[in-house]
PDB file of C-alpha atoms in Angstrom:
ATOM      1  CA  MET A  14     -83.385  28.566 -28.672  1.00 86.00           C
ATOM      2  CA  LYS A  15     -84.496  26.068 -26.052  1.00 92.00           C
ATOM      3  CA  TYR A  16     -82.339  26.068 -22.896  1.00 95.00           C
ATOM      4  CA  MET A  17     -81.803  22.597 -21.392  1.00 96.00           C
ATOM      5  CA  PRO A  18     -79.819  22.974 -18.134  1.00 96.00           C
ATOM      6  CA  ASN A  19     -79.765  19.223 -17.370  1.00 97.00           C
ATOM      7  CA  ILE A  20     -78.140  18.409 -20.718  1.00 97.00           C
ATOM      8  CA  LEU A  21     -74.431  18.284 -21.485  1.00 98.00           C
ATOM      9  CA  ILE A  22     -73.574  18.013 -25.182  1.00 97.00           C
ATOM     10  CA  VAL A  23     -70.247  16.597 -26.356  1.00 96.00           C
ATOM     11  CA  LYS A  24     -69.476  17.769 -29.878  1.00 94.00           C
ATOM     12  CA  GLY A  25     -66.311  17.794 -31.941  1.00 90.00           C
ATOM     13  CA  SER A  26     -64.614  19.111 -35.043  1.00 84.00           C
ATOM     14  CA  GLY A  27     -64.601  15.702 -36.700  1.00 77.00           C
ATOM     15  CA  ARG A  28     -64.266  11.969 -36.212  1.00 80.00           C
ATOM     16  CA  ASN A  29     -61.902  10.305 -33.753  1.00 73.00           C
ATOM     17  CA  VAL A  30     -61.246  13.406 -31.648  1.00 82.00           C
ATOM     18  CA  GLY A  31     -62.260  11.830 -28.326  1.00 82.00           C
ATOM     19  CA  LYS A  32     -65.976  12.580 -28.071  1.00 90.00           C
ATOM     20  CA  THR A  33     -67.044   9.132 -26.872  1.00 90.00           C
ATOM     21  CA  VAL A  34     -64.097   8.765 -24.487  1.00 92.00           C
ATOM     22  CA  SER A  35     -64.929  12.164 -22.974  1.00 95.00           C
ATOM     23  CA  ALA A  36     -68.659  11.390 -22.742  1.00 95.00           C
ATOM     24  CA  CYS A  37     -67.841   8.119 -20.956  1.00 95.00           C
ATOM     25  CA  GLN A  38     -65.467   9.841 -18.528  1.00 96.00           C
ATOM     26  CA  ILE A  39     -68.167  12.402 -17.701  1.00 96.00           C
ATOM     27  CA  ILE A  40     -70.769   9.646 -17.217  1.00 97.00           C
ATOM     28  CA  ARG A  41     -68.377   7.661 -14.996  1.00 95.00           C
ATOM     29  CA  GLN A  42     -67.779  10.720 -12.804  1.00 95.00           C
ATOM     30  CA  LEU A  43     -71.509  11.599 -12.620  1.00 96.00           C
ATOM     31  CA  ALA A  44     -72.493   7.996 -11.796  1.00 95.00           C
ATOM     32  CA  GLU A  45     -70.764   8.318  -8.421  1.00 94.00           C
ATOM     33  CA  SER A  46     -73.644  10.478  -7.144  1.00 94.00           C
ATOM     34  CA  HIS A  47     -76.335  10.603  -9.852  1.00 95.00           C
ATOM     35  CA  ALA A  48     -78.145   8.379 -12.344  1.00 94.00           C
ATOM     36  CA  PRO A  49     -76.879   9.808 -15.644  1.00 97.00           C
ATOM     37  CA  VAL A  50     -78.489   9.019 -18.974  1.00 96.00           C
ATOM     38  CA  GLY A  51     -76.409   8.735 -22.144  1.00 96.00           C
ATOM     39  CA  ILE A  52     -77.542   9.464 -25.677  1.00 96.00           C
ATOM     40  CA  LYS A  53     -75.472   8.808 -28.795  1.00 94.00           C
ATOM     41  CA  ILE A  54     -76.763  10.508 -31.941  1.00 95.00           C
ATOM     42  CA  SER A  55     -75.758   9.659 -35.496  1.00 91.00           C
ATOM     43  CA  PRO A  56     -76.857  11.478 -38.653  1.00 84.00           C
ATOM     44  CA  HIS A  57     -76.166   8.265 -40.579  1.00 78.00           C
ATOM     45  CA  PHE A  58     -78.683   5.453 -40.826  1.00 84.00           C
ATOM     46  CA  HIS A  59     -77.231   1.985 -40.315  1.00 80.00           C
ATOM     47  CA  ARG A  60     -78.938  -1.379 -40.267  1.00 79.00           C
ATOM     48  CA  LEU A  61     -79.886  -2.239 -36.680  1.00 79.00           C
ATOM     49  CA  ASP A  62     -80.416  -5.616 -35.067  1.00 76.00           C
ATOM     50  CA  GLU A  63     -84.132  -6.442 -34.866  1.00 74.00           C
ATOM     51  CA  LYS A  64     -83.553  -7.870 -31.368  1.00 73.00           C
ATOM     52  CA  GLN A  65     -82.815  -4.418 -29.980  1.00 78.00           C
ATOM     53  CA  LYS A  66     -85.435  -2.498 -28.007  1.00 83.00           C
ATOM     54  CA  PHE A  67     -86.834   0.013 -30.479  1.00 87.00           C
ATOM     55  CA  ILE A  68     -88.513   3.060 -28.943  1.00 89.00           C
ATOM     56  CA  HIS A  69     -89.334   4.625 -32.320  1.00 91.00           C
ATOM     57  CA  PHE A  70     -88.817   3.643 -35.951  1.00 92.00           C
ATOM     58  CA  SER A  71     -89.619   5.924 -38.894  1.00 94.00           C
ATOM     59  CA  PRO A  72     -87.886   7.147 -42.067  1.00 94.00           C
ATOM     60  CA  ASP A  73     -86.952  10.375 -40.218  1.00 95.00           C
ATOM     61  CA  PHE A  74     -85.475   8.972 -37.015  1.00 96.00           C
ATOM     62  CA  VAL A  75     -84.887   5.757 -35.122  1.00 95.00           C
ATOM     63  CA  ILE A  76     -84.475   5.413 -31.349  1.00 96.00           C
ATOM     64  CA  VAL A  77     -83.085   2.297 -29.694  1.00 93.00           C
ATOM     65  CA  GLU A  78     -82.544   1.707 -25.994  1.00 93.00           C
ATOM     66  CA  GLU A  79     -79.065   0.230 -25.635  1.00 84.00           C
ATOM     67  CA  ARG A  80     -79.018  -2.857 -23.434  1.00 81.00           C
ATOM     68  CA  ASN A  81     -76.152  -4.865 -24.896  1.00 71.00           C
ATOM     69  CA  ILE A  82     -72.550  -4.879 -23.780  1.00 65.00           C
ATOM     70  CA  ASN A  83     -70.413  -4.703 -26.907  1.00 69.00           C
ATOM     71  CA  GLY A  84     -67.943  -2.335 -28.544  1.00 62.00           C
ATOM     72  CA  LYS A  85     -70.456   0.241 -29.801  1.00 72.00           C
ATOM     73  CA  ASP A  86     -70.175   3.810 -28.520  1.00 62.00           C
ATOM     74  CA  SER A  87     -73.627   3.645 -26.938  1.00 71.00           C
ATOM     75  CA  SER A  88     -72.664   0.429 -25.138  1.00 76.00           C
ATOM     76  CA  ARG A  89     -69.511   2.105 -23.841  1.00 84.00           C
ATOM     77  CA  MET A  90     -71.729   4.736 -22.189  1.00 92.00           C
ATOM     78  CA  LEU A  91     -73.661   1.936 -20.488  1.00 91.00           C
ATOM     79  CA  GLN A  92     -70.426   0.340 -19.304  1.00 88.00           C
ATOM     80  CA  ALA A  93     -69.282   3.730 -17.951  1.00 92.00           C
ATOM     81  CA  GLY A  94     -72.232   3.770 -15.550  1.00 93.00           C
ATOM     82  CA  ALA A  95     -75.151   5.380 -17.355  1.00 94.00           C
ATOM     83  CA  LYS A  96     -78.486   4.321 -15.875  1.00 94.00           C
ATOM     84  CA  LYS A  97     -79.954   4.193 -19.384  1.00 94.00           C
ATOM     85  CA  VAL A  98     -78.496   4.746 -22.835  1.00 93.00           C
ATOM     86  CA  PHE A  99     -80.279   5.536 -26.072  1.00 96.00           C
ATOM     87  CA  TYR A 100     -78.955   5.446 -29.627  1.00 94.00           C
ATOM     88  CA  ILE A 101     -80.620   7.782 -32.115  1.00 96.00           C
ATOM     89  CA  GLN A 102     -80.249   7.834 -35.887  1.00 94.00           C
ATOM     90  CA  ALA A 103     -81.887  11.006 -37.160  1.00 95.00           C
ATOM     91  CA  LYS A 104     -82.088  13.402 -40.040  1.00 93.00           C
ATOM     92  CA  ASN A 105     -80.871  16.751 -38.733  1.00 91.00           C
ATOM     93  CA  ASP A 106     -84.282  18.468 -38.830  1.00 94.00           C
ATOM     94  CA  TYR A 107     -85.730  15.734 -36.605  1.00 96.00           C
ATOM     95  CA  LEU A 108     -83.081  15.821 -33.851  1.00 95.00           C
ATOM     96  CA  PRO A 109     -85.135  17.880 -31.368  1.00 96.00           C
ATOM     97  CA  GLN A 110     -88.214  15.688 -31.851  1.00 97.00           C
ATOM     98  CA  ALA A 111     -86.171  12.499 -31.407  1.00 97.00           C
ATOM     99  CA  VAL A 112     -84.419  13.715 -28.256  1.00 96.00           C
ATOM    100  CA  GLU A 113     -87.710  15.001 -26.803  1.00 95.00           C
ATOM    101  CA  MET A 114     -89.112  11.498 -27.255  1.00 95.00           C
ATOM    102  CA  VAL A 115     -86.174  10.056 -25.301  1.00 96.00           C
ATOM    103  CA  LEU A 116     -86.518  12.663 -22.558  1.00 95.00           C
ATOM    104  CA  GLN A 117     -90.121  11.531 -22.065  1.00 92.00           C
ATOM    105  CA  GLN A 118     -88.727   8.067 -21.204  1.00 87.00           C
ATOM    106  CA  ILE A 119     -86.558   9.306 -18.322  1.00 90.00           C
ATOM    107  CA  ASN A 120     -86.762  11.354 -15.149  1.00 76.00           C
ATOM    108  CA  SER A 121     -86.281  15.021 -16.037  1.00 75.00           C
ATOM    109  CA  ILE A 122     -84.018  15.628 -13.026  1.00 84.00           C
ATOM    110  CA  ASN A 123     -81.366  13.212 -14.308  1.00 92.00           C
ATOM    111  CA  PRO A 124     -78.194  14.548 -15.909  1.00 97.00           C
ATOM    112  CA  VAL A 125     -78.183  13.729 -19.614  1.00 98.00           C
ATOM    113  CA  VAL A 126     -74.916  13.408 -21.552  1.00 98.00           C
ATOM    114  CA  ILE A 127     -75.430  13.572 -25.319  1.00 97.00           C
ATOM    115  CA  GLU A 128     -72.807  12.913 -27.973  1.00 95.00           C
ATOM    116  CA  SER A 129     -74.074  14.830 -30.982  1.00 93.00           C
ATOM    117  CA  GLY A 130     -72.694  17.074 -33.664  1.00 84.00           C
ATOM    118  CA  GLY A 131     -76.035  18.612 -34.603  1.00 91.00           C
ATOM    119  CA  LEU A 132     -78.212  19.028 -31.506  1.00 95.00           C
ATOM    120  CA  TYR A 133     -76.365  22.178 -30.420  1.00 96.00           C
ATOM    121  CA  ASP A 134     -77.790  23.884 -33.526  1.00 94.00           C
ATOM    122  CA  PHE A 135     -81.253  23.607 -31.946  1.00 95.00           C
ATOM    123  CA  TRP A 136     -80.781  23.658 -28.157  1.00 95.00           C
ATOM    124  CA  GLU A 137     -78.654  25.480 -25.623  1.00 97.00           C
ATOM    125  CA  PRO A 138     -77.282  22.877 -23.194  1.00 97.00           C
ATOM    126  CA  GLY A 139     -76.343  23.526 -19.591  1.00 97.00           C
ATOM    127  CA  LEU A 140     -72.785  22.729 -20.681  1.00 98.00           C
ATOM    128  CA  LEU A 141     -71.148  22.178 -24.064  1.00 97.00           C
ATOM    129  CA  VAL A 142     -67.914  20.201 -24.390  1.00 96.00           C
ATOM    130  CA  TYR A 143     -66.269  20.997 -27.729  1.00 95.00           C
ATOM    131  CA  ILE A 144     -63.279  18.877 -28.774  1.00 93.00           C
ATOM    132  CA  GLU A 145     -61.068  19.964 -31.656  1.00 90.00           C
ATOM    133  CA  GLY A 146     -58.999  17.476 -33.589  1.00 83.00           C
ATOM    134  CA  GLU A 147     -55.531  18.282 -34.879  1.00 75.00           C
ATOM    135  CA  GLU A 148     -57.005  19.185 -38.242  1.00 68.00           C
ATOM    136  CA  LEU A 149     -59.929  21.584 -37.983  1.00 59.00           C
ATOM    137  CA  LYS A 150     -62.505  19.908 -40.212  1.00 55.00           C
ATOM    138  CA  LYS A 151     -65.646  21.800 -39.217  1.00 57.00           C
ATOM    139  CA  GLU A 152     -66.243  25.382 -38.117  1.00 58.00           C
ATOM    140  CA  SER A 153     -67.282  25.284 -34.464  1.00 67.00           C
ATOM    141  CA  ASN A 154     -70.069  27.939 -34.552  1.00 83.00           C
ATOM    142  CA  ILE A 155     -70.132  28.196 -30.767  1.00 90.00           C
ATOM    143  CA  ARG A 156     -72.511  30.854 -29.514  1.00 92.00           C
ATOM    144  CA  PRO A 157     -70.831  33.529 -27.357  1.00 91.00           C
ATOM    145  CA  HIS A 158     -73.216  33.056 -24.400  1.00 92.00           C
ATOM    146  CA  SER A 159     -72.757  29.266 -24.183  1.00 94.00           C
ATOM    147  CA  THR A 160     -71.086  27.692 -21.170  1.00 95.00           C
ATOM    148  CA  VAL A 161     -68.378  25.715 -22.912  1.00 95.00           C
ATOM    149  CA  ILE A 162     -65.321  23.603 -22.219  1.00 95.00           C
ATOM    150  CA  ARG A 163     -63.186  23.863 -25.353  1.00 94.00           C
ATOM    151  CA  LEU A 164     -60.408  21.277 -25.572  1.00 93.00           C
ATOM    152  CA  SER A 165     -57.975  19.871 -28.075  1.00 90.00           C
ATOM    153  CA  SER A 166     -58.154  16.142 -28.610  1.00 87.00           C
ATOM    154  CA  GLY A 167     -55.047  15.663 -26.446  1.00 87.00           C
ATOM    155  CA  GLU A 168     -56.375  17.898 -23.658  1.00 90.00           C
ATOM    156  CA  ALA A 169     -59.651  15.966 -23.585  1.00 88.00           C
ATOM    157  CA  GLN A 170     -57.817  12.750 -22.696  1.00 85.00           C
ATOM    158  CA  ASN A 171     -56.214  14.370 -19.640  1.00 90.00           C
ATOM    159  CA  PHE A 172     -58.951  16.789 -18.556  1.00 94.00           C
ATOM    160  CA  ASP A 173     -60.086  16.647 -14.910  1.00 94.00           C
ATOM    161  CA  TRP A 174     -63.774  15.845 -15.393  1.00 94.00           C
ATOM    162  CA  LYS A 175     -64.339  16.252 -11.639  1.00 94.00           C
ATOM    163  CA  LYS A 176     -64.590  19.973 -12.462  1.00 95.00           C
ATOM    164  CA  VAL A 177     -67.975  19.206 -14.048  1.00 96.00           C
ATOM    165  CA  HIS A 178     -70.842  19.163 -11.549  1.00 95.00           C
ATOM    166  CA  PHE A 179     -74.545  18.492 -11.671  1.00 97.00           C
ATOM    167  CA  ASN A 180     -76.575  20.161  -8.921  1.00 94.00           C
ATOM    168  CA  ASN A 181     -80.190  21.295  -8.680  1.00 93.00           C
ATOM    169  CA  GLY A 182     -80.976  20.016 -12.168  1.00 94.00           C
ATOM    170  CA  LYS A 183     -78.187  21.823 -14.006  1.00 95.00           C
ATOM    171  CA  PHE A 184     -74.602  21.413 -15.117  1.00 97.00           C
ATOM    172  CA  THR A 185     -71.874  23.711 -13.832  1.00 95.00           C
ATOM    173  CA  ILE A 186     -68.100  23.799 -14.116  1.00 94.00           C
ATOM    174  CA  ASP A 187     -65.396  24.951 -11.720  1.00 90.00           C
ATOM    175  CA  ALA A 188     -63.605  28.095 -12.859  1.00 73.00           C
TER     176      ALA A 188
END
């Protein structure tokens, strides 16, 4: 299991539990003193605008650098203050390869906030934020040694994200 201390993963038990809102709040807080990078990962392949800046395009994964201000989740990360934002569409087995390709595009000392349901299966982040919806749709499978903030959807909306810190290349949280 690859340990990535400069990565924070936001994952949830299903759709519409507050993952993007939480990721944006974390990015907004980090942007006060750092240059955070946002990554939105989808296991579903959608048609993308040819005008976007493609970093990689293959049948296994697609990477786009988000530069547009619109209502998409990746654009919301940009609006929250991320220095750069990338949108990845990837088959699950190709998630690590796709994210590694993005990490080569950025400074490795930057905090990276990733909204992804599947990346945690491959990597151990510096911090995992797990948000549960009212109906538990997916088993969480959180490893016992992970540093995790576990919240209900309602708690995520009111959580004090100033408890999350990024120092010396790694994420930490106040007790």
